[in-house]
PDB file of C-alpha atoms in Angstrom:
ATOM      1  CA  MET K 239       0.000   0.000   0.000  1.00  0.00           C
ATOM      2  CA  GLN K 240       1.352   3.412  -0.967  1.00  0.00           C
ATOM      3  CA  THR K 241       2.266   5.729   1.896  1.00  0.00           C
ATOM      4  CA  ARG K 242       0.000   8.758   2.226  1.00  0.00           C
ATOM      5  CA  THR K 243       1.879  11.961   2.955  1.00  0.00           C
ATOM      6  CA  GLY K 244      -0.392  14.929   2.319  1.00  0.00           C
ATOM      7  CA  THR K 245       1.474  16.083  -0.810  1.00  0.00           C
ATOM      8  CA  GLU K 246      -0.990  14.242  -3.044  1.00  0.00           C
ATOM      9  CA  THR K 247      -3.235  16.813  -4.743  1.00  0.00           C
ATOM     10  CA  LEU K 248      -6.286  16.893  -6.979  1.00  0.00           C
ATOM     11  CA  ALA K 249      -7.613  19.726  -9.108  1.00  0.00           C
ATOM     12  CA  VAL K 250     -10.532  21.676  -7.700  1.00  0.00           C
ATOM     13  CA  PRO K 251     -12.753  22.928 -10.522  1.00  0.00           C
ATOM     14  CA  PRO K 252     -13.728  26.615 -10.584  1.00  0.00           C
ATOM     15  CA  GLY K 253     -17.121  27.620  -9.267  1.00  0.00           C
ATOM     16  CA  SER K 254     -18.838  29.691  -6.613  1.00  0.00           C
ATOM     17  CA  VAL K 255     -19.587  28.998  -2.975  1.00  0.00           C
ATOM     18  CA  THR K 256     -21.757  30.785  -0.442  1.00  0.00           C
ATOM     19  CA  LEU K 257     -20.098  31.074   2.958  1.00  0.00           C
ATOM     20  CA  SER K 258     -22.009  31.764   6.152  1.00  0.00           C
ATOM     21  CA  ASP K 259     -21.270  32.742   9.723  1.00  0.00           C
ATOM     22  CA  ARG K 260     -23.726  31.785  12.465  1.00  0.00           C
ATOM     23  CA  ARG K 261     -22.265  34.300  14.918  1.00  0.00           C
ATOM     24  CA  THR K 262     -23.123  37.292  12.701  1.00  0.00           C
ATOM     25  CA  ASN K 263     -25.862  35.697  10.539  1.00  0.00           C
ATOM     26  CA  ARG K 264     -23.883  36.882   7.531  1.00  0.00           C
ATOM     27  CA  ARG K 265     -23.785  35.135   4.146  1.00  0.00           C
ATOM     28  CA  TRP K 266     -21.523  35.986   1.243  1.00  0.00           C
ATOM     29  CA  THR K 267     -20.785  34.387  -2.128  1.00  0.00           C
ATOM     30  CA  VAL K 268     -17.240  33.940  -3.425  1.00  0.00           C
ATOM     31  CA  GLU K 269     -16.089  33.004  -6.920  1.00  0.00           C
ATOM     32  CA  VAL K 270     -13.409  30.317  -6.689  1.00  0.00           C
ATOM     33  CA  GLY K 271     -10.849  29.698  -9.400  1.00  0.00           C
ATOM     34  CA  SER K 272      -9.264  26.356 -10.154  1.00  0.00           C
ATOM     35  CA  CYS K 273      -6.538  25.235  -7.759  1.00  0.00           C
ATOM     36  CA  LEU K 274      -4.826  22.105  -6.493  1.00  0.00           C
ATOM     37  CA  LEU K 275      -5.729  20.858  -3.014  1.00  0.00           C
ATOM     38  CA  GLY K 276      -4.333  18.123  -0.818  1.00  0.00           C
ATOM     39  CA  VAL K 277      -6.223  14.845  -0.997  1.00  0.00           C
ATOM     40  CA  TYR K 278      -5.334  14.297   2.676  1.00  0.00           C
ATOM     41  CA  PRO K 279      -4.192  16.496   5.556  1.00  0.00           C
ATOM     42  CA  VAL K 280      -0.416  16.778   5.919  1.00  0.00           C
ATOM     43  CA  THR K 281       0.855  13.748   7.808  1.00  0.00           C
ATOM     44  CA  GLN K 282       3.256  13.548  10.718  1.00  0.00           C
ATOM     45  CA  GLY K 283       5.725  11.639   8.578  1.00  0.00           C
ATOM     46  CA  LEU K 284       5.949  14.371   5.963  1.00  0.00           C
ATOM     47  CA  TYR K 285       6.086  17.112   8.578  1.00  0.00           C
ATOM     48  CA  ALA K 286       9.009  15.380  10.284  1.00  0.00           C
ATOM     49  CA  GLN K 287      10.863  14.905   6.983  1.00  0.00           C
ATOM     50  CA  VAL K 288      10.602  18.594   6.136  1.00  0.00           C
ATOM     51  CA  THR K 289      11.032  20.212   9.565  1.00  0.00           C
ATOM     52  CA  GLY K 290      12.628  17.558  11.754  1.00  0.00           C
ATOM     53  CA  GLY K 291       9.832  18.097  14.264  1.00  0.00           C
ATOM     54  CA  ARG K 292       7.051  15.893  15.613  1.00  0.00           C
ATOM     55  CA  PRO K 293       4.697  18.217  17.515  1.00  0.00           C
ATOM     56  CA  SER K 294       1.697  15.887  17.642  1.00  0.00           C
ATOM     57  CA  ALA K 295       0.364  14.373  20.858  1.00  0.00           C
ATOM     58  CA  ALA K 296      -0.466  11.061  19.131  1.00  0.00           C
ATOM     59  CA  HIS K 297       2.273   9.395  17.097  1.00  0.00           C
ATOM     60  CA  GLY K 298       2.220   7.717  13.686  1.00  0.00           C
ATOM     61  CA  ASP K 299       3.647   8.637  10.289  1.00  0.00           C
ATOM     62  CA  GLU K 300       0.261   8.482   8.559  1.00  0.00           C
ATOM     63  CA  LEU K 301      -1.648  10.264  11.293  1.00  0.00           C
ATOM     64  CA  PRO K 302      -2.429  13.892  10.484  1.00  0.00           C
ATOM     65  CA  VAL K 303       0.056  16.300  11.978  1.00  0.00           C
ATOM     66  CA  GLU K 304      -1.595  18.365  14.729  1.00  0.00           C
ATOM     67  CA  GLY K 305      -0.492  20.738  17.424  1.00  0.00           C
ATOM     68  CA  VAL K 306       0.792  23.079  14.703  1.00  0.00           C
ATOM     69  CA  SER K 307       0.073  26.792  14.624  1.00  0.00           C
ATOM     70  CA  TRP K 308      -0.961  28.769  11.553  1.00  0.00           C
ATOM     71  CA  GLN K 309       2.531  30.253  11.579  1.00  0.00           C
ATOM     72  CA  ASP K 310       4.018  26.725  11.646  1.00  0.00           C
ATOM     73  CA  ALA K 311       1.834  25.732   8.693  1.00  0.00           C
ATOM     74  CA  VAL K 312       2.866  28.757   6.636  1.00  0.00           C
ATOM     75  CA  ALA K 313       6.562  28.107   7.358  1.00  0.00           C
ATOM     76  CA  PHE K 314       6.097  24.452   6.395  1.00  0.00           C
ATOM     77  CA  CYS K 315       4.542  25.445   3.059  1.00  0.00           C
ATOM     78  CA  ASN K 316       7.597  27.563   2.245  1.00  0.00           C
ATOM     79  CA  ALA K 317      10.042  24.870   3.351  1.00  0.00           C
ATOM     80  CA  LEU K 318       8.338  22.185   1.273  1.00  0.00           C
ATOM     81  CA  SER K 319       8.247  24.518  -1.728  1.00  0.00           C
ATOM     82  CA  VAL K 320      12.005  25.089  -1.481  1.00  0.00           C
ATOM     83  CA  ARG K 321      12.623  21.344  -1.099  1.00  0.00           C
ATOM     84  CA  GLU K 322      10.673  20.648  -4.300  1.00  0.00           C
ATOM     85  CA  GLY K 323      12.187  23.493  -6.328  1.00  0.00           C
ATOM     86  CA  LEU K 324       9.048  25.614  -6.295  1.00  0.00           C
ATOM     87  CA  ARG K 325       8.754  29.332  -5.669  1.00  0.00           C
ATOM     88  CA  PRO K 326       7.667  29.988  -2.070  1.00  0.00           C
ATOM     89  CA  VAL K 327       4.345  31.759  -1.702  1.00  0.00           C
ATOM     90  CA  TYR K 328       4.902  33.496   1.624  1.00  0.00           C
ATOM     91  CA  THR K 329       7.155  36.294   2.792  1.00  0.00           C
ATOM     92  CA  ILE K 330       7.289  35.967   6.561  1.00  0.00           C
ATOM     93  CA  GLY K 331       8.039  39.018   8.660  1.00  0.00           C
ATOM     94  CA  ASP K 332       7.610  39.690  12.356  1.00  0.00           C
ATOM     95  CA  GLU K 333       4.739  38.068  14.276  1.00  0.00           C
ATOM     96  CA  ASP K 334       1.587  38.220  12.124  1.00  0.00           C
ATOM     97  CA  ASP K 335       3.205  39.950   9.133  1.00  0.00           C
ATOM     98  CA  VAL K 336       2.852  37.295   6.428  1.00  0.00           C
ATOM     99  CA  ARG K 337       2.408  38.292   2.814  1.00  0.00           C
ATOM    100  CA  ARG K 338       1.657  36.010  -0.114  1.00  0.00           C
ATOM    101  CA  ASP K 339       2.848  36.080  -3.700  1.00  0.00           C
ATOM    102  CA  THR K 340      -0.218  35.180  -5.752  1.00  0.00           C
ATOM    103  CA  GLY K 341       1.945  34.375  -8.774  1.00  0.00           C
ATOM    104  CA  ALA K 342       4.116  31.796  -6.989  1.00  0.00           C
ATOM    105  CA  ASP K 343       3.755  28.099  -7.808  1.00  0.00           C
ATOM    106  CA  GLY K 344       4.676  26.797  -4.347  1.00  0.00           C
ATOM    107  CA  TYR K 345       2.577  25.294  -1.601  1.00  0.00           C
ATOM    108  CA  ARG K 346       0.191  27.399   0.450  1.00  0.00           C
ATOM    109  CA  LEU K 347      -2.846  27.161   2.693  1.00  0.00           C
ATOM    110  CA  PRO K 348      -6.237  27.142   0.990  1.00  0.00           C
ATOM    111  CA  THR K 349      -8.564  30.087   1.332  1.00  0.00           C
ATOM    112  CA  GLU K 350     -11.691  29.202   3.250  1.00  0.00           C
ATOM    113  CA  ALA K 351     -13.741  29.623   0.066  1.00  0.00           C
ATOM    114  CA  GLU K 352     -11.501  27.133  -1.734  1.00  0.00           C
ATOM    115  CA  TRP K 353     -11.747  24.812   1.249  1.00  0.00           C
ATOM    116  CA  GLU K 354     -15.552  24.861   1.459  1.00  0.00           C
ATOM    117  CA  HIS K 355     -15.984  24.591  -2.323  1.00  0.00           C
ATOM    118  CA  ALA K 356     -13.739  21.493  -2.330  1.00  0.00           C
ATOM    119  CA  CYS K 357     -15.388  20.061   0.778  1.00  0.00           C
ATOM    120  CA  ARG K 358     -18.882  20.328  -0.650  1.00  0.00           C
ATOM    121  CA  ALA K 359     -17.874  18.864  -4.029  1.00  0.00           C
ATOM    122  CA  GLY K 360     -21.181  19.951  -5.514  1.00  0.00           C
ATOM    123  CA  THR K 361     -23.339  19.044  -2.499  1.00  0.00           C
ATOM    124  CA  THR K 362     -25.489  21.510  -0.586  1.00  0.00           C
ATOM    125  CA  GLY K 363     -26.125  19.803   2.779  1.00  0.00           C
ATOM    126  CA  PRO K 364     -24.057  19.948   5.983  1.00  0.00           C
ATOM    127  CA  HIS K 365     -22.092  16.798   5.023  1.00  0.00           C
ATOM    128  CA  TYR K 366     -20.986  15.289   1.712  1.00  0.00           C
ATOM    129  CA  GLY K 367     -22.057  11.835   2.911  1.00  0.00           C
ATOM    130  CA  PRO K 368     -23.209   9.940   6.027  1.00  0.00           C
ATOM    131  CA  LEU K 369     -21.020  11.323   8.805  1.00  0.00           C
ATOM    132  CA  ASP K 370     -19.943   7.943  10.212  1.00  0.00           C
ATOM    133  CA  GLU K 371     -18.697   6.948   6.750  1.00  0.00           C
ATOM    134  CA  ILE K 372     -16.688  10.094   6.003  1.00  0.00           C
ATOM    135  CA  ALA K 373     -15.505  11.666   9.270  1.00  0.00           C
ATOM    136  CA  TRP K 374     -13.731  10.795  12.511  1.00  0.00           C
ATOM    137  CA  TYR K 375     -15.588  12.744  15.195  1.00  0.00           C
ATOM    138  CA  ARG K 376     -16.434  12.201  18.852  1.00  0.00           C
ATOM    139  CA  GLY K 377     -19.133   9.671  18.026  1.00  0.00           C
ATOM    140  CA  ASN K 378     -16.795   7.195  16.316  1.00  0.00           C
ATOM    141  CA  SER K 379     -13.162   8.261  16.815  1.00  0.00           C
ATOM    142  CA  GLY K 380     -12.498   6.808  20.266  1.00  0.00           C
ATOM    143  CA  GLU K 381     -11.409  10.392  21.058  1.00  0.00           C
ATOM    144  CA  ARG K 382      -8.177  10.127  19.072  1.00  0.00           C
ATOM    145  CA  PRO K 383      -6.967  10.984  15.566  1.00  0.00           C
ATOM    146  CA  HIS K 384      -6.835   8.325  12.876  1.00  0.00           C
ATOM    147  CA  GLU K 385      -4.615   7.686   9.859  1.00  0.00           C
ATOM    148  CA  VAL K 386      -5.530   9.887   6.920  1.00  0.00           C
ATOM    149  CA  GLY K 387      -7.665   8.426   4.154  1.00  0.00           C
ATOM    150  CA  GLY K 388      -9.285   5.726   6.275  1.00  0.00           C
ATOM    151  CA  LEU K 389     -12.860   6.770   5.535  1.00  0.00           C
ATOM    152  CA  ALA K 390     -14.740   7.508   2.320  1.00  0.00           C
ATOM    153  CA  PRO K 391     -13.759  10.528   0.200  1.00  0.00           C
ATOM    154  CA  ASN K 392     -16.153  13.079  -1.209  1.00  0.00           C
ATOM    155  CA  ALA K 393     -17.256  13.074  -4.852  1.00  0.00           C
ATOM    156  CA  TRP K 394     -14.094  14.909  -5.943  1.00  0.00           C
ATOM    157  CA  GLY K 395     -11.757  12.505  -4.157  1.00  0.00           C
ATOM    158  CA  PHE K 396     -10.824  14.473  -1.038  1.00  0.00           C
ATOM    159  CA  HIS K 397     -10.525  12.628   2.290  1.00  0.00           C
ATOM    160  CA  ASP K 398     -10.950  13.896   5.857  1.00  0.00           C
ATOM    161  CA  MET K 399     -12.439  17.229   4.843  1.00  0.00           C
ATOM    162  CA  LEU K 400     -14.705  16.748   7.846  1.00  0.00           C
ATOM    163  CA  GLY K 401     -13.443  15.318  11.119  1.00  0.00           C
ATOM    164  CA  ASN K 402     -10.018  13.968  12.160  1.00  0.00           C
ATOM    165  CA  VAL K 403      -8.312  17.381  12.482  1.00  0.00           C
ATOM    166  CA  TRP K 404      -9.369  20.954  11.792  1.00  0.00           C
ATOM    167  CA  ASP K 405      -7.677  22.579   8.787  1.00  0.00           C
ATOM    168  CA  TRP K 406      -6.022  25.988   9.001  1.00  0.00           C
ATOM    169  CA  CYS K 407      -7.052  28.337   6.188  1.00  0.00           C
ATOM    170  CA  TRP K 408      -5.346  31.475   4.961  1.00  0.00           C
ATOM    171  CA  ASP K 409      -8.142  33.903   5.869  1.00  0.00           C
ATOM    172  CA  VAL K 410      -8.463  36.254   8.806  1.00  0.00           C
ATOM    173  CA  TYR K 411     -11.644  35.340  10.708  1.00  0.00           C
ATOM    174  CA  ASP K 412     -12.964  38.809  11.610  1.00  0.00           C
ATOM    175  CA  ALA K 413     -10.304  41.501  11.866  1.00  0.00           C
ATOM    176  CA  GLU K 414     -12.557  44.077  13.535  1.00  0.00           C
ATOM    177  CA  VAL K 415     -13.535  41.769  16.399  1.00  0.00           C
ATOM    178  CA  TYR K 416     -10.749  39.161  16.650  1.00  0.00           C
ATOM    179  CA  GLY K 417      -7.746  40.888  15.122  1.00  0.00           C
ATOM    180  CA  ALA K 418      -5.249  38.468  13.577  1.00  0.00           C
ATOM    181  CA  TYR K 419      -7.212  35.278  14.379  1.00  0.00           C
ATOM    182  CA  ARG K 420      -7.330  32.897  11.394  1.00  0.00           C
ATOM    183  CA  VAL K 421     -10.037  30.588  10.126  1.00  0.00           C
ATOM    184  CA  LEU K 422     -10.260  26.870  10.952  1.00  0.00           C
ATOM    185  CA  ARG K 423     -12.481  24.501   8.995  1.00  0.00           C
ATOM    186  CA  GLY K 424     -13.775  20.938   9.064  1.00  0.00           C
ATOM    187  CA  GLY K 425     -14.131  19.780  12.645  1.00  0.00           C
ATOM    188  CA  GLY K 426     -11.931  17.316  14.497  1.00  0.00           C
ATOM    189  CA  TRP K 427     -11.814  13.937  16.198  1.00  0.00           C
ATOM    190  CA  PHE K 428     -12.975  15.347  19.549  1.00  0.00           C
ATOM    191  CA  ASP K 429     -15.886  17.403  18.180  1.00  0.00           C
ATOM    192  CA  GLU K 430     -19.588  16.630  18.314  1.00  0.00           C
ATOM    193  CA  HIS K 431     -21.368  16.084  15.019  1.00  0.00           C
ATOM    194  CA  TRP K 432     -22.637  19.660  14.792  1.00  0.00           C
ATOM    195  CA  SER K 433     -19.071  20.988  14.475  1.00  0.00           C
ATOM    196  CA  CYS K 434     -18.276  18.650  11.574  1.00  0.00           C
ATOM    197  CA  ARG K 435     -20.202  20.531   8.908  1.00  0.00           C
ATOM    198  CA  ALA K 436     -19.131  21.966   5.575  1.00  0.00           C
ATOM    199  CA  SER K 437     -20.202  25.452   6.702  1.00  0.00           C
ATOM    200  CA  ALA K 438     -18.799  25.438  10.264  1.00  0.00           C
ATOM    201  CA  ARG K 439     -16.207  28.131  11.023  1.00  0.00           C
ATOM    202  CA  ARG K 440     -13.859  28.258  13.990  1.00  0.00           C
ATOM    203  CA  ARG K 441     -11.021  30.650  14.790  1.00  0.00           C
ATOM    204  CA  SER K 442      -7.681  30.634  16.561  1.00  0.00           C
ATOM    205  CA  HIS K 443      -4.728  32.931  17.016  1.00  0.00           C
ATOM    206  CA  PRO K 444      -2.032  32.240  14.396  1.00  0.00           C
ATOM    207  CA  SER K 445       0.527  31.425  17.104  1.00  0.00           C
ATOM    208  CA  TYR K 446      -1.626  28.914  19.024  1.00  0.00           C
ATOM    209  CA  ARG K 447      -0.986  25.182  18.815  1.00  0.00           C
ATOM    210  CA  VAL K 448      -3.985  22.940  19.504  1.00  0.00           C
ATOM    211  CA  ASP K 449      -4.006  19.138  19.541  1.00  0.00           C
ATOM    212  CA  ASP K 450      -6.868  18.726  17.058  1.00  0.00           C
ATOM    213  CA  VAL K 451      -5.693  21.309  14.512  1.00  0.00           C
ATOM    214  CA  GLY K 452      -3.668  20.500  11.409  1.00  0.00           C
ATOM    215  CA  PHE K 453      -3.699  21.636   7.790  1.00  0.00           C
ATOM    216  CA  ARG K 454      -3.747  20.547   4.178  1.00  0.00           C
ATOM    217  CA  LEU K 455      -1.799  21.922   1.258  1.00  0.00           C
ATOM    218  CA  ALA K 456      -2.980  23.945  -1.706  1.00  0.00           C
ATOM    219  CA  ARG K 457      -1.270  25.214  -4.842  1.00  0.00           C
ATOM    220  CA  SER K 458      -2.369  27.816  -7.336  1.00  0.00           C
ATOM    221  CA  VAL K 459      -2.771  26.838 -10.972  1.00  0.00           C
ATOM    222  CA  THR K 460      -0.176  29.026 -12.707  1.00  0.00           C
ATOM    223  CA  GLY K 461       0.744  29.553 -16.334  1.00  0.00           C
TER     224      GLY K 461
END
């Protein structure tokens, strides 16, 4: 069986997605261009190869890496880009000063619109399939993370979009209220079913490391 690392990507077709926020009762529609997105979350094995670190509380090369901050994820994207001869997307300054080069071909975090568009894969309900068949959450996880790709993918071939670990996204959650806090999507292994929805949004400070938060890779389609 081929090792899953988190570098495997599939093309996300262009389209539009309507995002929503229950806290503010706001809805907004975003046009999404084509991009490449990780089939699986980044694994601990790949993270260790690139950074030399193993921050996760649970241990296993094909478990999703967790306990990584948004800043860690951004730095990882640049490091993996350099390793593979790609142009890094991010210029990293002090603290929360991270800028992105939209013309670069390297790895990056998905926007939350890209994430939700890929998660839904053409569906309109809260889940892209029966939750027990697609997601590790509190009801079936044994309160621990599981190896990536162990449950059914969505219609576009993406695994673990819901459950297992939350995914960091590029976007600021709400700058006026929460400052630099960034968006998390997807729900995790310790969450109840209502948090594992395609529309659910969570937030965290970009420097915080939480044991059910990981990330998946994206790349822009260039040229």
